[in-house]
């Protein structure tokens, strides 16, 4: 009969070739004491200390050294020395004590080669396992070297549960396979770990998210509340609108759209912008017109000096307008140089008729969309200038001044002028469609007035639609009167200066007109007067005791600095080949010197001074004319072949064009050819034909004014301009001697001085 051993269940996988410490249930104490010193016992590692070993279980034959109390009374610790692996047989329980016979056993390898392969596999499986996300903290297997003790190494690895399994599996190959499986299991666990972690985290996030979502919902709810209030507000506004039903219906549709859009979306912003803009328009708002023409006349007179014909035309236009209520009253276009009162007379009309006034500049408009607006789906879309202007005016029947329509350009984005045509056409403008608005707006009650500096750049169809009222420059006398009656009073008010503080003498005003400004209108004059007022204001602020300040010609420079222009420059000496011409430009009349120099050469002609095509042709005509009549004037016929002619018009940077310099060029040429000086006090204008005839010119008043401004005494003008001459103000006629010419020969005779 084999020897029976007491079997003690210990809570650790212990190993047969080593000694160590294990814990067991404290009820084993007696049995252990019994065995102590004389007998070996069998330690049976199992994670359940109360389990009885079954037959075939694996244990370790050991000698117990010391018994130590555990942390609590329920278990004790024993030190042991192992004497080899055993398999239990014939196990039995007697008096709560387990006994078993033993059969010695050991770990073994059945196929070393296979075991080795498996082990390598295990090793790489382990390396692989270490790379699995989340295994970091589970990497509890520890082995660095793999050699003869591989079974131990593996057996000692893993957590207790694995260790018990490894301990019990005697076949090495099996144990390695178990190890590999364990790794798999562990990897899956790690993965589970991750997903659990994630789930935990998600749960947390969810909580937070929920919080935010709830907050958001709250915010949205309040916003939706606002939205609904807002929608309600829109509906109310629409109901109250004095607009056609179709318009109201369209607006309501847009409001319904706002309900479908997210509150903070760009769509919503667009919709609101649209609704706000359209609702702000003065639908159905009409101011009551004062159609009393006498009143209109007196307002115009009150605000403006002179301009009699302009006022007359305006009053006539108003009369026509009154008679054909919804008829085709033409659009007034005020044309003339800057600073001449176009804007201010238009605003006077508004005042006279008790209309609102709005002024928009069309200078530089090149895109049709600026007039008609951008489709509302564009980000930042806005209505065009017309609708914006109406919005500013706040009524549907204002005076709408379109400034500088001659400065409109066209480019690839369409022709703004044609859009303007539609606006100005009484047959179409009651249904004006702005791209942004997407609904018709009635412009037929608007009194449109346009302004331009020149008609040259205005398209023909647009011109046809308008009634042109030309405004010419002011004479020195008119300017003086305007200053005395209007500009000074305005400047006093603008600068807070009291009338009793300052007296500006007429001579001072005239000096400003002639020496400090050179313009057709009165804009610079107004600026200079303002400059004086500012100086006066300062003086009185600095010294309230200041006495009346008198501005005279003599002390003018103390206010305005040195004069910009000299006294009438025509005191210069008479010269050969230099003649004063008279030009008419968009900014008024001007004098224009033409210079000719003749040098020995090969009959070439040089033209300089930025001359336009028409002006170049004038020069060629003048040369041909001169050649034609050279003999008559005593010039050798070979002269032209052996000389070069250079014609220059100074201020090369300014482009010049037009036919009216014809006779001037011819005169300069003759002066150069014949070496005769030209009278510097004469000026001339007229188109020249090849036969020497002089054709009429435009802008006589402007040109004459320019001549007076620059000190010219005598002007040659075409015979055919006599009718224009008759309309000239007396004070121009009295300052200038006009000579009417049919043929340039007369000019040559009178202007060229005999040496
Ligand atoms: P435009 O529109 O022709 O360029 P503005 O109307 O701006 O010129 O006129 C410039 C200034 O000159 C304004 O202050 C205007 O009141 C004043 N002005 C022009 N002509 C007259 C006039 N005939 N009577 C009174 N003030 C005038």
XYZ file of C-alpha atoms and ligand atoms in Angstrom:
782
model
C 0.000 0.000 0.000
C 1.368 3.332 -0.997
C 1.939 6.079 1.456
C -0.900 8.458 2.152
C -0.256 12.121 2.509
C -2.281 14.912 3.971
C -3.386 17.197 1.124
C -3.555 20.911 1.855
C -5.205 23.174 -0.679
C -3.111 26.307 -1.214
C -4.156 29.466 -2.981
C -1.149 29.723 -5.290
C 0.292 27.857 -8.141
C 3.529 26.652 -6.628
C 6.304 24.972 -8.448
C 7.960 21.692 -7.747
C 11.615 22.703 -7.825
C 11.508 25.740 -5.594
C 10.629 26.723 -2.089
C 8.315 29.535 -1.141
C 5.299 30.626 0.775
C 1.656 29.784 0.183
C -1.551 30.481 2.037
C -4.228 28.036 3.026
C -7.367 27.914 5.130
C -6.703 28.257 8.861
C -8.634 25.037 9.494
C -5.594 23.250 8.051
C -3.522 24.468 10.955
C -3.798 21.275 13.017
C -3.042 19.006 10.125
C 0.000 21.055 9.290
C 1.204 21.001 12.892
C 0.726 17.305 12.859
C 2.857 16.868 9.821
C 5.390 19.457 10.879
C 8.874 18.220 11.360
C 8.360 14.608 10.396
C 6.193 14.261 7.425
C 5.846 15.648 3.964
C 2.512 16.783 2.791
C 1.011 17.456 -0.597
C 0.225 21.021 -1.490
C -2.619 21.243 -3.901
C -2.795 24.601 -5.629
C -6.343 25.664 -6.359
C -7.981 29.014 -6.394
C -10.831 27.646 -4.265
C -9.275 26.896 -0.924
C -12.261 24.835 0.099
C -12.164 22.473 -2.762
C -11.163 18.927 -2.198
C -8.658 17.543 -4.652
C -10.022 15.039 -7.116
C -8.182 11.987 -8.260
C -5.705 12.844 -10.975
C -5.160 16.372 -9.689
C -1.596 17.662 -9.772
C 0.091 18.652 -6.525
C 3.503 19.307 -5.105
C 5.148 17.124 -2.533
C 6.532 19.470 0.082
C 7.933 19.913 3.549
C 6.361 22.669 5.589
C 8.723 24.990 7.383
C 6.991 27.699 9.351
C 3.362 28.559 9.912
C 2.457 32.231 10.002
C -0.869 33.788 10.804
C -2.605 35.497 7.967
C -3.908 39.014 8.047
C -7.161 37.673 9.424
C -7.991 34.495 11.221
C -9.412 32.778 8.201
C -6.103 31.765 6.645
C -2.548 31.030 7.484
C 0.659 31.193 5.546
C 3.127 28.415 5.302
C 6.685 28.308 4.119
C 7.527 25.154 2.214
C 10.179 23.379 0.351
C 9.055 21.535 -2.777
C 10.091 17.963 -3.512
C 8.544 17.348 -6.869
C 5.371 17.121 -8.743
C 2.850 14.432 -7.894
C -0.462 13.212 -9.183
C -3.040 12.452 -6.513
C -4.738 9.145 -6.361
C -7.284 7.532 -4.037
C -8.161 10.768 -2.448
C -10.469 10.689 0.573
C -11.757 13.019 3.238
C -11.492 11.871 6.822
C -12.567 14.206 9.592
C -12.551 17.168 7.284
C -9.033 16.338 6.283
C -7.999 15.357 2.776
C -5.699 12.456 2.217
C -4.272 11.050 -0.965
C -1.765 8.633 -2.307
C 0.708 10.047 -4.821
C 2.418 9.120 -7.991
C 5.418 11.156 -8.896
C 5.118 13.216 -12.022
C 6.965 15.900 -13.960
C 6.514 18.300 -16.771
C 7.513 16.683 -20.012
C 7.963 17.364 -23.675
C 6.623 14.771 -26.097
C 8.026 16.253 -29.285
C 10.857 18.633 -28.582
C 10.983 19.928 -32.146
C 7.281 20.690 -32.163
C 7.543 22.205 -28.724
C 10.309 24.481 -29.961
C 8.257 25.583 -32.968
C 5.276 26.130 -30.771
C 7.365 28.061 -28.350
C 8.612 30.383 -31.107
C 5.041 30.803 -32.180
C 4.119 31.569 -28.638
C 6.840 34.144 -28.481
C 5.704 35.955 -31.615
C 2.096 35.603 -30.488
C 3.133 37.267 -27.313
C 4.955 40.073 -29.143
C 1.874 40.497 -31.290
C -0.266 40.492 -28.207
C 1.791 43.285 -26.714
C 0.965 45.436 -29.709
C -2.780 45.036 -29.255
C -4.191 48.357 -28.153
C -5.119 48.349 -24.545
C -2.954 45.385 -23.422
C -0.380 47.574 -21.763
C -1.716 47.024 -18.342
C -2.461 43.361 -19.014
C 1.041 42.470 -20.213
C 1.550 40.295 -17.183
C 3.436 37.508 -18.856
C 7.037 38.107 -18.374
C 9.788 36.225 -20.102
C 12.786 37.473 -21.930
C 14.640 34.343 -22.764
C 13.246 31.172 -24.188
C 15.345 28.112 -23.743
C 15.395 24.940 -21.775
C 13.104 26.156 -19.003
C 10.483 27.273 -21.329
C 7.738 25.411 -19.632
C 8.551 27.108 -16.360
C 8.785 30.442 -17.860
C 5.417 30.017 -19.387
C 3.988 28.352 -16.374
C 5.045 31.158 -14.133
C 3.417 33.736 -16.323
C -0.068 35.029 -16.432
C -2.392 35.818 -13.629
C -3.339 33.228 -11.008
C -6.095 31.656 -13.008
C -3.700 31.022 -15.881
C -0.984 29.925 -13.552
C -3.190 27.199 -12.083
C -3.912 26.001 -15.611
C -0.281 26.083 -16.644
C 0.660 24.323 -13.404
C -1.718 21.469 -14.084
C -0.811 20.937 -17.717
C 2.172 18.662 -17.733
C 2.705 18.287 -21.475
C 4.834 21.206 -22.686
C 3.257 21.407 -26.137
C -0.165 21.494 -24.592
C 0.959 24.076 -22.134
C 2.324 26.284 -24.896
C -0.882 25.922 -26.844
C -2.739 26.843 -23.718
C -0.476 29.855 -23.405
C -1.206 30.935 -26.948
C -4.911 30.527 -26.377
C -4.624 32.460 -23.201
C -2.919 35.238 -25.121
C -5.819 35.284 -27.534
C -8.251 35.363 -24.726
C -6.315 38.177 -23.117
C -6.206 40.130 -26.370
C -9.926 39.812 -26.687
C -10.218 40.969 -23.137
C -8.009 43.924 -23.855
C -10.190 44.732 -26.782
C -13.220 44.402 -24.609
C -11.433 46.645 -22.184
C -11.095 49.279 -24.813
C -14.657 49.068 -25.853
C -15.737 49.043 -22.266
C -13.547 52.050 -21.612
C -15.057 53.652 -24.620
C -18.501 52.778 -23.495
C -17.810 54.245 -20.122
C -16.371 57.299 -21.726
C -19.208 57.496 -24.200
C -21.618 57.236 -21.365
C -19.899 60.187 -19.784
C -19.750 62.105 -23.023
C -23.333 61.303 -23.600
C -24.183 62.835 -20.308
C -22.296 65.924 -21.231
C -23.668 65.934 -24.697
C -27.102 65.555 -23.398
C -26.475 68.541 -21.219
C -25.347 70.637 -24.140
C -28.081 69.389 -26.375
C -30.582 70.262 -23.707
C -29.073 73.700 -23.388
C -29.157 74.042 -27.121
C -32.730 72.927 -27.261
C -33.546 75.492 -24.657
C -31.771 78.156 -26.675
C -33.469 76.989 -29.834
C -36.811 76.924 -28.182
C -36.429 80.468 -27.063
C -35.183 81.355 -30.497
C -38.056 79.572 -32.157
C -40.228 81.582 -29.848
C -38.425 84.669 -31.081
C -38.753 83.384 -34.607
C -42.418 83.051 -34.211
C -42.654 86.477 -32.716
C -40.549 87.707 -35.571
C -42.676 85.978 -38.179
C -45.722 87.444 -36.500
C -44.124 90.856 -36.602
C -43.392 90.463 -40.293
C -46.947 89.410 -40.988
C -48.236 92.436 -39.138
C -45.949 94.737 -41.045
C -47.009 93.163 -44.311
C -50.670 93.580 -43.430
C -50.084 97.222 -42.671
C -48.204 97.788 -45.909
C -49.799 100.015 -48.488
C -48.618 97.804 -51.323
C -50.308 95.827 -54.095
C -51.715 92.463 -53.016
C -49.316 90.581 -55.238
C -46.436 92.181 -53.369
C -47.913 91.335 -50.011
C -48.495 87.747 -51.049
C -44.926 87.424 -52.222
C -43.680 88.811 -48.922
C -45.831 86.427 -46.916
C -44.363 83.589 -48.917
C -40.905 84.747 -47.939
C -41.915 84.866 -44.287
C -43.144 81.290 -44.546
C -39.721 80.375 -45.882
C -38.088 81.788 -42.787
C -39.926 79.193 -40.755
C -38.274 76.453 -42.703
C -34.773 77.831 -42.402
C -32.464 77.193 -39.493
C -32.338 80.324 -37.326
C -28.632 80.976 -37.706
C -28.298 79.847 -41.318
C -27.103 82.123 -44.106
C -30.432 81.500 -45.791
C -32.193 83.019 -42.854
C -29.924 86.051 -42.940
C -30.683 86.491 -46.631
C -34.401 86.163 -46.100
C -34.463 88.635 -43.255
C -32.312 91.088 -45.127
C -34.705 90.787 -48.026
C -37.817 91.232 -45.932
C -36.357 94.134 -43.995
C -35.248 95.886 -47.134
C -38.517 95.454 -48.969
C -40.590 96.360 -45.946
C -38.596 99.518 -45.401
C -39.491 100.850 -48.813
C -41.991 103.677 -48.765
C -44.811 101.629 -50.296
C -47.663 103.909 -51.189
C -46.133 106.857 -49.359
C -46.757 109.976 -51.382
C -46.014 113.485 -50.263
C -48.495 116.087 -51.395
C -47.084 118.045 -54.262
C -47.232 121.785 -54.284
C -48.008 122.395 -57.908
C -48.229 126.131 -57.657
C -45.915 127.356 -60.369
C -45.667 130.858 -58.939
C -44.463 129.401 -55.696
C -41.972 127.269 -57.622
C -40.674 130.313 -59.437
C -40.202 132.249 -56.244
C -38.381 129.375 -54.533
C -36.060 128.982 -57.492
C -35.428 132.729 -57.506
C -34.820 132.719 -53.823
C -32.189 130.018 -54.011
C -30.466 131.015 -57.205
C -29.260 134.122 -58.833
C -29.638 134.353 -62.584
C -30.144 131.120 -64.486
C -33.231 132.669 -65.987
C -33.589 130.399 -68.973
C -32.922 127.345 -66.850
C -35.591 128.347 -64.372
C -38.000 129.062 -67.178
C -37.473 125.645 -68.740
C -37.861 123.964 -65.400
C -41.122 125.716 -64.657
C -42.395 124.772 -68.107
C -41.490 121.173 -67.450
C -43.413 121.289 -64.198
C -46.419 122.718 -65.988
C -46.350 119.893 -68.545
C -46.039 117.406 -65.767
C -49.040 118.813 -64.034
C -51.148 118.659 -67.162
C -50.341 115.130 -68.188
C -50.504 113.568 -64.786
C -49.449 110.071 -65.752
C -48.263 110.980 -69.171
C -44.883 111.096 -70.694
C -43.241 114.050 -69.104
C -39.683 114.039 -70.311
C -36.796 113.584 -67.940
C -34.856 116.760 -67.409
C -31.131 116.577 -67.960
C -29.109 119.518 -66.690
C -25.875 119.792 -68.617
C -22.995 122.050 -67.821
C -19.631 122.455 -66.140
C -19.197 121.603 -62.447
C -20.144 124.051 -59.728
C -22.705 125.776 -61.822
C -25.697 124.921 -59.657
C -27.156 121.807 -61.270
C -27.489 119.919 -58.037
C -28.618 122.871 -56.080
C -31.317 123.866 -58.527
C -32.667 120.313 -58.536
C -32.909 120.387 -54.769
C -34.663 123.750 -55.047
C -37.270 122.132 -57.249
C -37.860 119.534 -54.572
C -38.252 122.297 -52.030
C -40.560 124.242 -54.293
C -42.798 121.247 -54.909
C -42.678 120.038 -51.345
C -41.055 116.803 -52.440
C -38.371 114.739 -50.805
C -34.990 115.016 -52.471
C -32.499 112.289 -53.106
C -29.261 112.552 -55.002
C -27.153 109.676 -56.187
C -24.043 109.851 -58.264
C -23.886 107.558 -61.251
C -20.314 108.481 -62.065
C -18.224 105.359 -62.358
C -21.175 102.999 -62.473
C -20.185 100.258 -64.881
C -22.195 97.315 -63.729
C -25.834 97.016 -64.608
C -26.392 95.378 -61.236
C -25.590 98.684 -59.557
C -28.768 100.038 -61.057
C -30.919 96.955 -61.009
C -29.482 95.216 -57.953
C -28.058 91.773 -57.375
C -30.225 88.708 -57.140
C -31.050 88.192 -53.540
C -29.404 84.800 -53.424
C -25.982 86.424 -53.645
C -24.269 86.897 -50.342
C -24.382 90.574 -49.483
C -26.938 91.187 -52.203
C -28.534 94.608 -52.178
C -31.079 96.404 -54.223
C -29.724 98.643 -56.943
C -29.220 102.384 -56.679
C -32.694 103.252 -57.795
C -34.445 101.291 -55.083
C -31.861 102.354 -52.499
C -32.486 105.935 -53.500
C -36.228 105.527 -53.058
C -35.623 103.995 -49.659
C -33.475 106.966 -48.670
C -36.051 109.401 -49.966
C -38.802 107.755 -47.949
C -41.505 108.529 -50.479
C -42.599 107.207 -53.824
C -42.683 110.604 -55.454
C -39.403 112.308 -54.583
C -37.178 114.381 -56.797
C -34.504 111.859 -57.710
C -31.314 113.457 -58.935
C -29.072 111.170 -60.937
C -25.762 112.927 -60.954
C -23.073 112.555 -63.589
C -24.840 110.129 -65.885
C -22.246 111.023 -68.515
C -19.630 109.317 -66.353
C -21.332 105.938 -66.502
C -19.282 103.354 -68.264
C -20.168 100.020 -69.684
C -18.303 96.779 -69.419
C -18.807 93.061 -69.743
C -21.327 93.102 -66.937
C -23.833 94.816 -69.098
C -24.843 98.258 -70.118
C -25.928 100.340 -67.160
C -27.273 102.954 -69.540
C -29.857 100.557 -70.893
C -30.993 99.730 -67.380
C -31.293 103.450 -66.809
C -33.387 103.731 -69.928
C -35.934 101.424 -68.420
C -35.935 103.416 -65.212
C -36.511 106.650 -67.054
C -39.088 105.368 -69.488
C -42.527 106.424 -68.267
C -44.051 103.470 -70.084
C -41.947 100.943 -68.247
C -41.058 102.491 -64.963
C -44.364 101.914 -63.260
C -43.297 98.287 -63.188
C -39.630 98.624 -62.498
C -38.083 95.331 -61.528
C -35.071 95.280 -59.337
C -33.237 91.937 -59.350
C -33.067 91.906 -55.598
C -36.698 92.785 -55.003
C -38.090 90.315 -57.501
C -41.276 92.327 -57.654
C -42.347 95.386 -59.571
C -41.972 98.787 -57.988
C -43.769 101.833 -59.279
C -41.344 104.602 -60.204
C -43.812 106.556 -62.302
C -44.388 109.179 -59.623
C -40.695 109.903 -59.205
C -39.482 113.170 -60.680
C -36.167 112.156 -62.176
C -33.635 114.839 -62.958
C -30.273 113.911 -64.394
C -27.077 115.907 -64.644
C -24.075 115.669 -66.903
C -21.001 117.714 -67.659
C -21.129 116.836 -71.313
C -23.491 115.107 -73.677
C -20.743 113.511 -75.732
C -20.597 110.304 -73.718
C -24.296 109.783 -73.228
C -25.822 107.090 -75.388
C -28.202 108.179 -78.099
C -31.310 106.376 -76.813
C -30.787 107.824 -73.376
C -30.358 111.307 -74.814
C -33.583 110.900 -76.758
C -35.437 110.135 -73.571
C -34.350 113.381 -71.927
C -35.009 117.027 -72.246
C -31.647 118.711 -72.250
C -31.290 121.977 -70.390
C -27.870 123.458 -70.889
C -26.364 125.527 -68.163
C -23.454 127.713 -69.142
C -20.728 129.261 -67.044
C -21.171 132.466 -65.098
C -19.699 135.798 -65.989
C -17.548 137.644 -63.508
C -20.501 139.850 -62.718
C -22.830 136.908 -62.159
C -20.325 135.270 -59.893
C -19.993 138.461 -57.894
C -23.756 138.602 -57.474
C -24.016 134.924 -56.557
C -21.304 135.386 -53.959
C -22.956 138.469 -52.474
C -26.468 137.089 -52.456
C -25.947 133.447 -51.659
C -22.462 132.158 -51.058
C -21.435 134.585 -48.330
C -24.668 134.077 -46.394
C -24.265 130.301 -46.672
C -20.647 130.453 -45.586
C -21.497 132.676 -42.598
C -24.012 130.107 -41.452
C -21.798 127.115 -42.069
C -18.956 128.561 -40.070
C -20.946 130.160 -37.274
C -19.691 133.602 -38.214
C -21.913 136.609 -37.500
C -22.683 139.035 -40.238
C -21.470 142.001 -38.206
C -18.006 140.492 -37.803
C -16.995 140.640 -41.418
C -17.298 142.688 -44.544
C -16.001 141.360 -47.815
C -15.572 144.128 -50.331
C -16.623 143.576 -53.926
C -13.082 144.166 -55.077
C -12.020 141.272 -52.863
C -14.648 138.992 -54.348
C -13.612 139.984 -57.839
C -10.026 139.331 -56.952
C -10.968 135.864 -55.739
C -12.842 135.260 -58.979
C -10.014 136.405 -61.201
C -6.840 135.690 -59.290
C -7.646 132.742 -57.059
C -10.058 130.730 -59.148
C -10.531 130.100 -62.796
C -13.710 128.188 -63.290
C -17.019 128.270 -65.053
C -19.046 127.597 -61.956
C -18.696 128.938 -58.457
C -17.499 125.920 -56.526
C -13.942 127.139 -55.899
C -15.271 130.604 -55.202
C -17.515 129.110 -52.539
C -14.567 127.197 -51.086
C -12.424 130.341 -50.922
C -15.182 132.268 -49.177
C -15.481 129.431 -46.701
C -11.742 129.556 -46.130
C -12.014 133.257 -45.281
C -14.873 132.538 -42.882
C -12.828 129.904 -41.073
C -10.052 132.419 -40.500
C -12.547 134.945 -39.207
C -14.183 132.376 -36.935
C -10.810 131.565 -35.439
C -10.015 135.229 -34.854
C -13.255 135.774 -32.978
C -12.883 132.650 -30.926
C -9.358 133.612 -29.931
C -10.312 137.171 -29.225
C -14.000 137.921 -28.620
C -13.136 141.636 -28.550
C -12.070 141.487 -32.195
C -13.394 144.337 -34.306
C -15.137 144.146 -37.660
C -12.883 142.488 -40.161
C -12.847 143.950 -43.630
C -11.548 141.848 -46.464
C -10.239 143.884 -49.368
C -8.191 143.091 -52.415
C -5.111 144.350 -50.612
C -5.384 142.098 -47.567
C -6.834 139.079 -49.380
C -3.546 137.222 -49.335
C -3.637 137.257 -45.530
C -6.709 135.051 -45.794
C -6.079 132.998 -48.873
C -2.340 133.063 -49.385
C -0.774 134.222 -52.606
C -2.947 134.375 -55.676
C -2.829 131.356 -57.913
C -3.143 133.183 -61.167
C -1.421 136.353 -62.261
C -3.253 139.431 -63.349
C -4.659 138.843 -66.774
C -1.786 137.128 -68.497
C -2.376 138.744 -71.816
C 0.055 141.509 -71.001
C 2.705 139.151 -72.367
C 4.504 140.255 -75.476
C 3.214 139.513 -78.899
C 4.970 136.546 -80.407
C 5.540 134.849 -83.714
C 3.770 131.556 -84.193
C 1.771 131.686 -80.954
C -1.995 132.254 -81.126
C -4.687 132.125 -78.487
C -7.538 129.800 -79.306
C -10.738 129.320 -77.409
C -11.755 125.879 -76.331
C -14.821 124.396 -74.812
C -14.457 121.483 -72.466
C -16.665 119.543 -70.129
C -15.565 121.769 -67.295
C -16.239 125.012 -69.140
C -14.487 127.265 -71.580
C -10.769 127.837 -71.643
C -8.104 129.598 -73.607
C -5.672 127.451 -75.471
C -2.405 128.567 -77.002
C -1.341 127.062 -80.277
C 2.351 127.185 -81.157
C 3.948 126.659 -84.527
C 7.608 126.565 -85.302
C 9.137 126.210 -88.741
C 12.582 124.849 -89.291
C 14.574 123.995 -92.381
C 13.949 120.388 -93.280
C 12.290 118.045 -95.691
C 8.695 119.120 -95.644
C 7.657 117.060 -92.645
C 4.848 117.838 -90.241
C 4.983 117.140 -86.538
C 1.890 117.395 -84.350
C 2.256 117.240 -80.583
C 0.172 118.004 -77.514
C -2.153 115.000 -77.203
C -4.371 115.972 -80.107
C -7.433 113.949 -80.977
C -8.214 112.779 -84.503
C -10.442 115.683 -85.390
C -7.888 118.169 -84.162
C -5.137 116.467 -86.154
C -7.284 116.730 -89.222
C -7.842 120.415 -88.506
C -4.087 120.835 -88.414
C -3.701 119.074 -91.770
C -6.455 121.191 -93.300
C -4.759 124.327 -92.004
C -1.442 123.280 -93.528
C -3.030 122.444 -96.873
C -4.896 125.708 -96.856
C -1.680 127.594 -96.177
C 0.104 125.837 -99.001
C -2.781 126.662 -101.263
C -2.715 130.358 -100.577
C 1.013 130.737 -99.931
C 1.644 132.479 -103.191
C -1.092 134.949 -102.552
C 0.574 135.872 -99.334
C 3.952 136.203 -100.930
C 5.471 132.924 -99.844
C 7.795 131.060 -102.160
C 6.220 127.874 -103.562
C 9.270 125.782 -102.682
C 9.020 126.818 -99.066
C 7.051 123.829 -97.826
C 9.319 121.264 -99.450
C 12.365 122.643 -97.685
C 10.895 123.219 -94.246
C 9.471 121.115 -91.417
C 6.405 122.314 -89.568
C 5.922 121.556 -85.881
C 2.513 122.328 -84.404
C 2.197 122.052 -80.659
C -0.629 122.687 -78.224
C 0.770 123.114 -74.694
C -0.294 121.119 -71.670
C 0.440 117.896 -73.466
C -1.070 115.830 -70.692
C -4.573 117.094 -71.405
C -6.245 115.435 -74.365
C -7.734 117.937 -76.795
C -10.060 117.459 -79.647
C -12.594 119.185 -81.818
C -12.574 121.155 -85.061
C -12.846 124.672 -83.691
C -9.112 125.291 -83.487
C -8.951 125.350 -87.302
C -8.560 129.067 -87.795
C -6.239 129.344 -84.812
C -3.829 126.791 -86.237
C -3.934 128.499 -89.614
C -3.150 131.852 -88.031
C -0.247 130.425 -86.031
C 1.093 128.793 -89.204
C 0.939 132.009 -91.185
C 2.593 133.880 -88.375
C 5.444 131.403 -88.354
C 5.753 131.268 -92.113
C 5.636 135.001 -92.623
C 7.540 135.876 -89.477
C 4.827 138.237 -88.347
C 3.889 138.607 -84.701
C 0.370 137.842 -83.497
C -1.542 140.280 -81.344
C -1.647 138.694 -77.900
C -4.898 140.432 -77.004
C -6.857 138.582 -79.641
C -8.321 135.121 -79.472
C -10.242 133.104 -81.985
C -12.372 130.076 -82.597
C -13.792 128.555 -85.762
C -13.667 125.512 -87.923
C -11.660 125.897 -91.097
C -12.423 124.385 -94.486
C -9.849 123.781 -97.180
C -11.066 126.843 -98.989
C -10.600 129.023 -95.950
C -14.215 129.288 -94.955
C -15.022 129.530 -91.282
C -17.724 127.221 -89.907
C -19.678 127.800 -86.700
C -18.678 126.472 -83.307
C -20.423 125.514 -80.069
C -20.148 126.840 -76.544
C -19.817 130.487 -77.443
C -20.747 131.736 -74.018
C -18.252 129.496 -72.264
C -15.546 130.474 -74.693
C -16.283 134.161 -74.399
C -16.207 133.911 -70.621
C -12.861 132.197 -70.797
C -11.628 134.965 -73.078
C -12.749 137.632 -70.610
C -11.165 135.717 -67.740
C -7.823 135.682 -69.460
C -7.834 139.287 -70.479
C -8.469 138.948 -74.181
C -9.805 142.109 -75.809
C -10.939 140.944 -79.199
C -12.300 137.627 -80.416
C -12.805 136.303 -83.896
C -15.832 134.104 -84.188
C -17.652 132.541 -87.129
C -20.226 134.689 -88.826
C -22.774 131.962 -88.291
C -22.495 132.253 -84.538
C -24.003 135.698 -84.617
C -27.296 134.385 -83.232
C -25.463 132.964 -80.216
C -23.711 136.259 -79.787
C -27.037 137.985 -79.472
C -27.881 135.828 -76.450
C -24.671 136.680 -74.643
C -24.984 138.726 -71.454
C -24.351 142.408 -71.947
C -21.394 142.465 -69.637
C -19.553 140.027 -71.852
C -20.384 141.996 -74.939
C -19.160 145.137 -73.294
C -15.837 143.604 -72.332
C -14.986 141.939 -75.601
C -14.852 143.092 -79.157
C -16.426 140.433 -81.366
C -15.340 140.143 -84.987
C -17.478 137.914 -87.168
C -15.629 136.144 -89.897
C -16.703 134.142 -92.887
C -13.248 133.524 -94.208
C -9.980 133.079 -92.386
C -8.324 135.780 -94.513
C -9.959 138.431 -92.409
C -8.479 136.914 -89.297
C -5.031 136.811 -90.805
C -5.339 140.389 -91.844
C -6.355 141.652 -88.448
C -4.516 139.367 -86.053
C -1.101 139.380 -87.621
C 0.850 142.490 -86.805
C 3.033 144.034 -89.409
C 6.548 144.011 -88.159
P -23.126 121.338 -59.826
O -24.158 120.406 -59.367
O -23.467 122.021 -61.119
O -21.745 120.798 -59.871
P -23.711 122.706 -57.388
O -25.178 122.698 -57.505
O -23.084 121.783 -56.451
O -23.045 122.533 -58.789
O -23.256 124.174 -57.047
C -22.110 124.524 -56.315
C -22.416 125.601 -55.323
O -22.683 126.814 -55.959
C -23.657 125.308 -54.517
O -23.434 125.694 -53.196
C -24.722 126.136 -55.168
O -25.735 126.495 -54.277
C -23.950 127.361 -55.618
N -24.549 127.972 -56.792
C -24.341 127.629 -58.075
N -25.049 128.413 -58.906
C -25.721 129.275 -58.133
C -26.639 130.345 -58.398
N -27.007 130.664 -59.643
N -27.156 131.011 -57.371
C -26.790 130.677 -56.098
N -25.942 129.714 -55.779
C -25.407 128.999 -56.774
